[in-house]
CSV table of C-alpha atoms in Angstrom, one decimal:
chain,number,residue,atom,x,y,z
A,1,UNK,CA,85.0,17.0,6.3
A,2,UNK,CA,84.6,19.3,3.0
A,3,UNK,CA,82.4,16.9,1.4
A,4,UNK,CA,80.3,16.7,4.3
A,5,UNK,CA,80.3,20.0,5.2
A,6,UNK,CA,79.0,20.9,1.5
A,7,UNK,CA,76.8,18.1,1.7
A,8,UNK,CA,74.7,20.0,4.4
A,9,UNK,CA,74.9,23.1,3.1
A,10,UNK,CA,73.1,21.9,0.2
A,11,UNK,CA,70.6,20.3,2.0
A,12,UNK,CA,69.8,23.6,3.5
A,13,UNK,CA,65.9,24.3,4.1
A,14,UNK,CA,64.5,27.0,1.8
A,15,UNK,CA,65.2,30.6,3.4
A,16,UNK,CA,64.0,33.9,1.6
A,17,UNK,CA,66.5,36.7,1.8
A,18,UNK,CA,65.6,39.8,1.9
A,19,UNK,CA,67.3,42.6,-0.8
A,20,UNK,CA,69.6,44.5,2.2
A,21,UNK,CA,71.2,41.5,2.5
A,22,UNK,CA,75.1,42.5,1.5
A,23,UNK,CA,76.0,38.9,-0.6
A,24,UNK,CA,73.3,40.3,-3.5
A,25,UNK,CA,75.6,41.8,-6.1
A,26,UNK,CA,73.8,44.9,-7.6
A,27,UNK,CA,74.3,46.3,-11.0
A,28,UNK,CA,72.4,49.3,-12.9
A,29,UNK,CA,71.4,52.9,-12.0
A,30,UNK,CA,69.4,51.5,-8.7
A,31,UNK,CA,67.8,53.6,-5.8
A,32,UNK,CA,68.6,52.1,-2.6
A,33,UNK,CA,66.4,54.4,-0.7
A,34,UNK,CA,64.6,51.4,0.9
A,35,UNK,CA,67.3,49.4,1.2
A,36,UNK,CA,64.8,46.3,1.3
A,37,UNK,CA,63.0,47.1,-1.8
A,38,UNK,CA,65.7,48.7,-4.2
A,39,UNK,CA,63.8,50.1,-7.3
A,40,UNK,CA,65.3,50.6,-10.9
A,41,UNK,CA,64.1,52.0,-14.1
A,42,UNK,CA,66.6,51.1,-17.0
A,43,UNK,CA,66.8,48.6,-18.7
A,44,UNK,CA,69.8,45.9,-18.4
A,45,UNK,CA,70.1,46.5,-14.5
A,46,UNK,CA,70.8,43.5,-13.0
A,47,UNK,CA,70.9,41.5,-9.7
A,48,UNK,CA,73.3,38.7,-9.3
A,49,UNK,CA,73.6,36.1,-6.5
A,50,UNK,CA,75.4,32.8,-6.0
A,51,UNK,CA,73.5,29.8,-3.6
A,52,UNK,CA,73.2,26.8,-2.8
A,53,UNK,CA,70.2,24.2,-3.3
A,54,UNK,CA,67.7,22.8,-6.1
A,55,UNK,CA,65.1,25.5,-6.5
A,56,UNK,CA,65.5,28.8,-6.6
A,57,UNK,CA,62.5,32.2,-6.5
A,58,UNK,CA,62.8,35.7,-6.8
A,59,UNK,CA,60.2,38.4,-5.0
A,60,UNK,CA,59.7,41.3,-7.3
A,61,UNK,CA,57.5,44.5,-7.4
A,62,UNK,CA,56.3,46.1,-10.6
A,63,UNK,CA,54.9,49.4,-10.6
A,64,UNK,CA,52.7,48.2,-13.4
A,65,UNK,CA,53.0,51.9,-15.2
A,66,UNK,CA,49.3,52.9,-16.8
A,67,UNK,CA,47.6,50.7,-14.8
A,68,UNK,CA,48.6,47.6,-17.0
A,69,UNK,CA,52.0,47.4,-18.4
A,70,UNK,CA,54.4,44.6,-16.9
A,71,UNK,CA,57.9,44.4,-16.9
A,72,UNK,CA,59.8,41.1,-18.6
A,73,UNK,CA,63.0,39.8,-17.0
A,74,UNK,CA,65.6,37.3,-18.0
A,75,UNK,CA,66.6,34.6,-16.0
A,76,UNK,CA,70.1,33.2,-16.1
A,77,UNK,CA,71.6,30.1,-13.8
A,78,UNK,CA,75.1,29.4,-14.3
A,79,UNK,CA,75.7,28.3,-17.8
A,80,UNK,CA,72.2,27.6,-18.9
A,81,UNK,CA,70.4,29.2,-21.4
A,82,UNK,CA,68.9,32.4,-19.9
A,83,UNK,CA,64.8,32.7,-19.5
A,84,UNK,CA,62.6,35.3,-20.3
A,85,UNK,CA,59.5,35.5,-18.0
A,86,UNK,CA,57.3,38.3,-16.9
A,87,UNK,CA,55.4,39.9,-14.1
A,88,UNK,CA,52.2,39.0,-13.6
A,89,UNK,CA,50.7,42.1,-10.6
A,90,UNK,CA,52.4,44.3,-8.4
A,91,UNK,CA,54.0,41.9,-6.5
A,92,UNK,CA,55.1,38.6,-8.0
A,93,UNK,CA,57.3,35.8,-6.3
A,94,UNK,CA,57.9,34.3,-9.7
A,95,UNK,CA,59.7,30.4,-9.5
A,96,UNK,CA,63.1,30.7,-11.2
A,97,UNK,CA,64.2,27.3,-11.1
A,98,UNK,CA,63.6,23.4,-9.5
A,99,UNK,CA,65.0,20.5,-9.7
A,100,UNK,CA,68.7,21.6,-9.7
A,101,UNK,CA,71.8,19.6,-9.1
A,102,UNK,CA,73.1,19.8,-5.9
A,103,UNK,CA,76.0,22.3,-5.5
A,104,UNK,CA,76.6,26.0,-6.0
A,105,UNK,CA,75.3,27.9,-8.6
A,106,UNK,CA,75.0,31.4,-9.5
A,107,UNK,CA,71.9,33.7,-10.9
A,108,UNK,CA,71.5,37.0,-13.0
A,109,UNK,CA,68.2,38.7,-13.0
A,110,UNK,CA,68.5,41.3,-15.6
A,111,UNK,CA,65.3,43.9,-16.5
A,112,UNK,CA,64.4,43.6,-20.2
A,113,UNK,CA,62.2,46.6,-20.4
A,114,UNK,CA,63.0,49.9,-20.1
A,115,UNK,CA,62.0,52.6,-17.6
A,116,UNK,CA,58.6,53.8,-19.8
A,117,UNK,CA,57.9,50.5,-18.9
A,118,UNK,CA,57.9,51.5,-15.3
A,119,UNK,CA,60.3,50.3,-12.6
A,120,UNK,CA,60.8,47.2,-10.6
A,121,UNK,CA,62.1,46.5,-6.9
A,122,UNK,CA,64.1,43.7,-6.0
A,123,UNK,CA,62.6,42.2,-2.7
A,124,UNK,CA,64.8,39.2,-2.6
A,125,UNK,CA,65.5,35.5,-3.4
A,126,UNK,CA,64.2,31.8,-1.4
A,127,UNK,CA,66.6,29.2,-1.9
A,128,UNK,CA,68.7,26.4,0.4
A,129,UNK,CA,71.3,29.4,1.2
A,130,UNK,CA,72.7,32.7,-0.1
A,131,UNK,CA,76.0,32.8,-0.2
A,132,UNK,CA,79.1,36.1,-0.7
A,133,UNK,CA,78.8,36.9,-4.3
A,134,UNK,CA,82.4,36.2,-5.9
A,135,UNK,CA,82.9,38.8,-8.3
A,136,UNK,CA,84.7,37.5,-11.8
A,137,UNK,CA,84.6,39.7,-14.4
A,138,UNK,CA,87.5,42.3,-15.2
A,139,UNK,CA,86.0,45.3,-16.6
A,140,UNK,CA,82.9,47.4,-16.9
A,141,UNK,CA,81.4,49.3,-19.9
A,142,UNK,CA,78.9,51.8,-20.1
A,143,UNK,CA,76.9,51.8,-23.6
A,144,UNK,CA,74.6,55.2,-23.8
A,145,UNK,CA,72.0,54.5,-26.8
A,146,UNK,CA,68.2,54.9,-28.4
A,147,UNK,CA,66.1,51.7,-28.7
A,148,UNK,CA,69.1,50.0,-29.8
A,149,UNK,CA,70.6,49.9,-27.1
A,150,UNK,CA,67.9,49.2,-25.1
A,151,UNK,CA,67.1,46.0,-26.8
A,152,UNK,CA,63.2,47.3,-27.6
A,153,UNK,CA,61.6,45.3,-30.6
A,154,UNK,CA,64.3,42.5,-30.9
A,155,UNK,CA,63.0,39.6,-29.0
A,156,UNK,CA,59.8,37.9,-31.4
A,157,UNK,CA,60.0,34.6,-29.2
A,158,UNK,CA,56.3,35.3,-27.1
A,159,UNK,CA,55.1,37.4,-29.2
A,160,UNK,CA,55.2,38.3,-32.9
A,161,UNK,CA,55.9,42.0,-34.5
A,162,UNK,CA,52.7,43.6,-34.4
A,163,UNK,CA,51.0,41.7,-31.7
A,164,UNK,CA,50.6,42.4,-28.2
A,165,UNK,CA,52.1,45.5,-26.5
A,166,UNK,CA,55.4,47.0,-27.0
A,167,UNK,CA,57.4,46.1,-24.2
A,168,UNK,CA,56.5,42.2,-25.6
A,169,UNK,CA,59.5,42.5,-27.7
A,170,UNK,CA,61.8,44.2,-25.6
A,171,UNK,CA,65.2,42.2,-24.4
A,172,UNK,CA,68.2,44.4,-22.6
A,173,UNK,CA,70.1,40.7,-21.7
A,174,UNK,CA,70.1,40.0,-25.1
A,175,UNK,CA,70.9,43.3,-26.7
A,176,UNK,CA,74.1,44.7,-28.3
A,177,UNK,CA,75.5,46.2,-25.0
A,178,UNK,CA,75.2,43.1,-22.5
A,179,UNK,CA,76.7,40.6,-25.0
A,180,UNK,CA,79.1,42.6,-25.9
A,181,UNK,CA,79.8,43.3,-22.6
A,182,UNK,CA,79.8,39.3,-21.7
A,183,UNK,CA,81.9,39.0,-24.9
A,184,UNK,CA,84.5,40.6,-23.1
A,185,UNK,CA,84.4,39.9,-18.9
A,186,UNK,CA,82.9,42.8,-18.4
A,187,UNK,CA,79.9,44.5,-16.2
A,188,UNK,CA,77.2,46.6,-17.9
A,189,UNK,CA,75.3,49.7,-17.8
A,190,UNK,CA,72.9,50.8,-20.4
A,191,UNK,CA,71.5,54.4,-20.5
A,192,UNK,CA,69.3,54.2,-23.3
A,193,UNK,CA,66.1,55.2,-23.7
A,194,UNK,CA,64.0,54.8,-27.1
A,195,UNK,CA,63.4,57.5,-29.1
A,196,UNK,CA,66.3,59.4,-27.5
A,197,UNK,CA,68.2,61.8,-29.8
A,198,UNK,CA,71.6,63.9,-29.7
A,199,UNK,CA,69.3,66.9,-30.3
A,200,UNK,CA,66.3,65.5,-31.6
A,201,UNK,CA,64.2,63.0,-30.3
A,202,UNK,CA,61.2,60.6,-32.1
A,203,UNK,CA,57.9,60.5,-31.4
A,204,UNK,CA,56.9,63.5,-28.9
A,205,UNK,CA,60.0,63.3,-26.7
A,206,UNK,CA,60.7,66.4,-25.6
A,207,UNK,CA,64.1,65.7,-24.5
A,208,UNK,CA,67.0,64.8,-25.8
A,209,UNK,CA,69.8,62.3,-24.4
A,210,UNK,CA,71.8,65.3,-22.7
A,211,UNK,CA,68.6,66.0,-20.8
A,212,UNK,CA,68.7,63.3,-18.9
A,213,UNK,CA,72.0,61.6,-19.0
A,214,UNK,CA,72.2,62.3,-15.1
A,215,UNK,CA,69.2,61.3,-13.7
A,216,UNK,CA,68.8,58.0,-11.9
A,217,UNK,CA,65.1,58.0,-13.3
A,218,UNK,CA,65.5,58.9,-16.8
A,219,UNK,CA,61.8,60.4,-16.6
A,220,UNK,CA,62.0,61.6,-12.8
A,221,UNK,CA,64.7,64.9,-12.8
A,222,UNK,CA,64.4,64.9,-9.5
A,223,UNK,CA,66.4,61.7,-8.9
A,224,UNK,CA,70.1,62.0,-9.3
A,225,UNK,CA,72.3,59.2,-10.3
A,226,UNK,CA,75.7,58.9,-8.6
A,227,UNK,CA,78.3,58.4,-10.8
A,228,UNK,CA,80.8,57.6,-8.7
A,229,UNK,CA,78.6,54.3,-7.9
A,230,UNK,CA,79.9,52.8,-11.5
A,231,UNK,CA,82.8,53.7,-13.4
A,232,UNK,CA,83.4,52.2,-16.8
A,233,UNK,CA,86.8,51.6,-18.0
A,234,UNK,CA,84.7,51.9,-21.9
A,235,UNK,CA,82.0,54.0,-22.6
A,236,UNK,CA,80.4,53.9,-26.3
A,237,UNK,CA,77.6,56.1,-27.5
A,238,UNK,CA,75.7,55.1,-30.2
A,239,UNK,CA,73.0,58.3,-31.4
A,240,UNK,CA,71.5,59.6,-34.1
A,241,UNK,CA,68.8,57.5,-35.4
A,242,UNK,CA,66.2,59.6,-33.6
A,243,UNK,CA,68.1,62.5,-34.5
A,244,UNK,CA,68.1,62.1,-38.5
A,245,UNK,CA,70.5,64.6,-40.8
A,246,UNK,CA,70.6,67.5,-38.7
A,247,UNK,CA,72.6,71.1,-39.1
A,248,UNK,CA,75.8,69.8,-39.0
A,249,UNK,CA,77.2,72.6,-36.8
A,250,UNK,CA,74.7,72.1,-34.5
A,251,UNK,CA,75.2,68.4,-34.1
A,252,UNK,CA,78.4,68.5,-33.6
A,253,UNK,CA,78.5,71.2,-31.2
A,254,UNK,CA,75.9,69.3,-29.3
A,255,UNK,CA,77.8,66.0,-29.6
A,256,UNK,CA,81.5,67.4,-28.5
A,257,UNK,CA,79.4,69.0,-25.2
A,258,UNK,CA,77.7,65.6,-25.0
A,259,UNK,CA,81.2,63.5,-25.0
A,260,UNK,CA,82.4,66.4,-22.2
A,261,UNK,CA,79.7,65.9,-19.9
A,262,UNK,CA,80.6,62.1,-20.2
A,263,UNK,CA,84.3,62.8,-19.5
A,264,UNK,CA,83.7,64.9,-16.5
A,265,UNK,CA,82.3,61.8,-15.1
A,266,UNK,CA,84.8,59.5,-16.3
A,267,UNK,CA,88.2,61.2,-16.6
A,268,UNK,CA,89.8,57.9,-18.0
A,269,UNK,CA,87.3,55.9,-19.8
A,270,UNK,CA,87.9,55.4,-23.6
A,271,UNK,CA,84.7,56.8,-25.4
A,272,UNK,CA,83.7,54.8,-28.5
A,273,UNK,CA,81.1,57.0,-30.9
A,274,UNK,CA,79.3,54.8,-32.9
A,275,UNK,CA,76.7,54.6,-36.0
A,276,UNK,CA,73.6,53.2,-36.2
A,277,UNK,CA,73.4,49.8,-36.3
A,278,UNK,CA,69.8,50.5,-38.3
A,279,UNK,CA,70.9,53.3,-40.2
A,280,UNK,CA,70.2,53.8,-44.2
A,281,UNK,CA,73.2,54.7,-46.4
A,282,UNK,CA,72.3,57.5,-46.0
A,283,UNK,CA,72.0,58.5,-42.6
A,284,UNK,CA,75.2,56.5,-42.1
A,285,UNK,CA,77.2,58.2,-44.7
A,286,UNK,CA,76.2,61.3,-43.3
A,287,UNK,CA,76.7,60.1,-39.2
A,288,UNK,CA,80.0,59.3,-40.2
A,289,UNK,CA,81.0,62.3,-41.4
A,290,UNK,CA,79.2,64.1,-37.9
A,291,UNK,CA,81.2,61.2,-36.2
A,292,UNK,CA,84.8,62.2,-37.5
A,293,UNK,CA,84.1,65.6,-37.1
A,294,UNK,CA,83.6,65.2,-33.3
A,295,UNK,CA,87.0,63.0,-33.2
A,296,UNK,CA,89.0,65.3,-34.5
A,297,UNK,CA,87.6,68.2,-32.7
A,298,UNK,CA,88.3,66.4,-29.5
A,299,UNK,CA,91.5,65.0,-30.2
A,300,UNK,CA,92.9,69.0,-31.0
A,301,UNK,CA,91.7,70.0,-27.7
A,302,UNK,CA,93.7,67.1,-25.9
A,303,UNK,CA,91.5,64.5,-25.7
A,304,UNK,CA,93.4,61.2,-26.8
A,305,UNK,CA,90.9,58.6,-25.7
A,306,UNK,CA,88.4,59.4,-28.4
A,307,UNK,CA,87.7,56.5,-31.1
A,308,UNK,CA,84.6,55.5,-33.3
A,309,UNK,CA,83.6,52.2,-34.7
A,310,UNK,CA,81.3,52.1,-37.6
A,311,UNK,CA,79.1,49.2,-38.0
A,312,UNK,CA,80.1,46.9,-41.9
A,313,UNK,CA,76.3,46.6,-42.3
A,314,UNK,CA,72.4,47.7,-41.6
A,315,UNK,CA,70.7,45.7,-39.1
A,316,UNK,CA,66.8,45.6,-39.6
A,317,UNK,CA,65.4,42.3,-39.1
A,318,UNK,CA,63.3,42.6,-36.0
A,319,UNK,CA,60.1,44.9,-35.2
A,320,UNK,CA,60.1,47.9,-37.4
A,321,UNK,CA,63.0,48.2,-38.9
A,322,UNK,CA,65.1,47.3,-35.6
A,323,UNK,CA,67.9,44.9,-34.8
A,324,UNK,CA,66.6,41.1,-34.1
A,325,UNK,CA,68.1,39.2,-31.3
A,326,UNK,CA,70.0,37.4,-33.5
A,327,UNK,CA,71.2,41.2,-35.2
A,328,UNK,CA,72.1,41.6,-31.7
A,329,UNK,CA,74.8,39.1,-31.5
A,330,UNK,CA,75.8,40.0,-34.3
A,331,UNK,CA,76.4,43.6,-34.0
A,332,UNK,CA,78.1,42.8,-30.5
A,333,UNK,CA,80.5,40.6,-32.3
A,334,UNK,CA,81.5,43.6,-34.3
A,335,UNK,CA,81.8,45.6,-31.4
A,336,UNK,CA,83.6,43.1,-29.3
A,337,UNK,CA,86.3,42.4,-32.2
A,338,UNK,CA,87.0,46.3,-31.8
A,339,UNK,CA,87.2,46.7,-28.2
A,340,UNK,CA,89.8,43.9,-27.9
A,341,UNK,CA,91.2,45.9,-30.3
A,342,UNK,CA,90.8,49.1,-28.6
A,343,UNK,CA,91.9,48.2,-24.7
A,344,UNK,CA,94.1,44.4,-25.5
A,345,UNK,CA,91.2,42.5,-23.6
């Protein structure tokens, strides 16, 4: 009666389902505001969903930022090699799969550009039939960066360096963070955003990471994010590109307020200070020095579940001068190696 039973399920018609619908899994700094259009800014938030059937399509607004600017997604069913696609308009029901083998499979829909980019909402999926997400993995990490982190300039396989627009070579799935993450079992978040600084920021920012740590819109301050929605049982922080050799006082002051802020929220995360995966001997000689400072600081005031990582190399082999997407899995191998390490995962 199983077999049967499964046998219809997956025979199913096509259905849409709308985004309030509670088997969606939801992961990111979202605003749920309208619960059937959840919006997001970040990159790496992501929307999971297990079903049943042989094709599969998602319905997705873009806010299309500046009037022309579309956001890129990746695609992942099951064990398959993920997909990058992008949005077309404001609203796009964009085919993620056909031809599937019958039975139950699972999908991640992860944004690969980041919130200058402008944000997406999640409207919902068509397939045979949606069924309760199941969830698998054991831990969740948090990884606060610059355009590292948020996978910008990595991803070469649409478009070449210097072609296009910017967000053409952006990729959160495939960055540092998320493979480290899936590395290890674990959920994601990544606050990043690029140009970002400790103190000092690149290219006109006028904020710094601190600024906007706690907004849910990292360019809206009006929008607050919850913490209590997501609470990592690792949270690395990987600054200082943007920042360059600073006053040392001064950005170490900043950095031990910085890594308080982040324990207010998380009274029992590890926090993992790392260098620059891009950084020049320089730079990195002189971030690990900032870097140790901060430890030891922290560590005489009580604070035990401190650490750094330092990186063995310079990564530079994508768009200028940033981690490839094959720098990112490399970078996230180092990272991974330490974590199990770090917390026996």
């Amino acid at each position: 009666m199983a077999l049967l039973f499964s046998a219809k399920l997956m025979a199913a018609p096509l259905k849409f389902y709308k985004a309030d619908n509670p088997y969606f899994n939801y992961v990111g700094r979202i605003d749920f505001k309208v619960k059937t259009k959840p919006r997001f800014w970040a990159p790496g938030v992501y929307v999971q969903a297990r079903f049943s059937g042989t094709s599969l399509s998602v319905d997705l607004n873009d806010e299309v930022l500046w009037g022309k600017n579309h956001n890129y997604i990746e695609v992942a069913i099951d064990n398959r090699a993920p997909v990058r696609l992008q949005t077309t308009g404001k609203t796009n029901r964009i085919q993620l799969a056909k031809n599937l083998p019958n039975g139950i499979h699972t999908v991640t829909i992860c944004k690969n550009t980041e919130t200058s980019i402008g944000y997406l909402e999640f409207v919902g999926l068509t397939c045979g039939r949606l069924l309760p997400w199941v969830e698998k993995t054991k831990h969740k990490i948090e990884f606060i960066g610059n355009s590292i982190t948020c996978g910008a300039s990595a991803d070469q396989s649409a478009v070449p360096c210097g072609k296009g627009v910017w967000q053409d070579q952006h990729n959160a799935y495939l960055a540092y963070g998320p493979r480290t993450a899936r590395l290890l079992n674990a959920q994601w978040h990544l606050s990043s955003y690029s140009g970002i600084g400790l103190i000092h920021s690149c290219c006109d920012i006028k904020f710094a990471m601190p600024d906007i740590y706690e907004r849910l819109n990292f360019l809206q301050d009006s929008l607050k994010w919850n913490f209590s929605k997501y609470t990592p049982d690792v949270v690395t922080v990987c600054l200082g590109q943007n920042d360059g050799i600073q006053d040392s006082t001064k950005f170490c002051t900043a950095y031990v307020d910085f890594v308080k802020t982040i324990r207010g929220h998380y009274p029992k995360a590890s926090i993992v200070m790392l260098t620059s995966p891009m950084g020049d001997e320089k730079l990195t000689a002189v971030l690990k020095n900032y870097i140790n400072s901060v430890e030891t600081n922290l560590h005489a005031q009580g604070d035990e579940q401190i650490s750094h990582y330092f990186f063995k190399k310079q990564y530079t082999g994508g768009c200028d001068y940033h981690p490839s997407v094959e720098e990112h899995g490399m970078i996230a191998k180092e990272l991974t190696a330490y974590l199990k390490q770090l917390k026996g995962w």
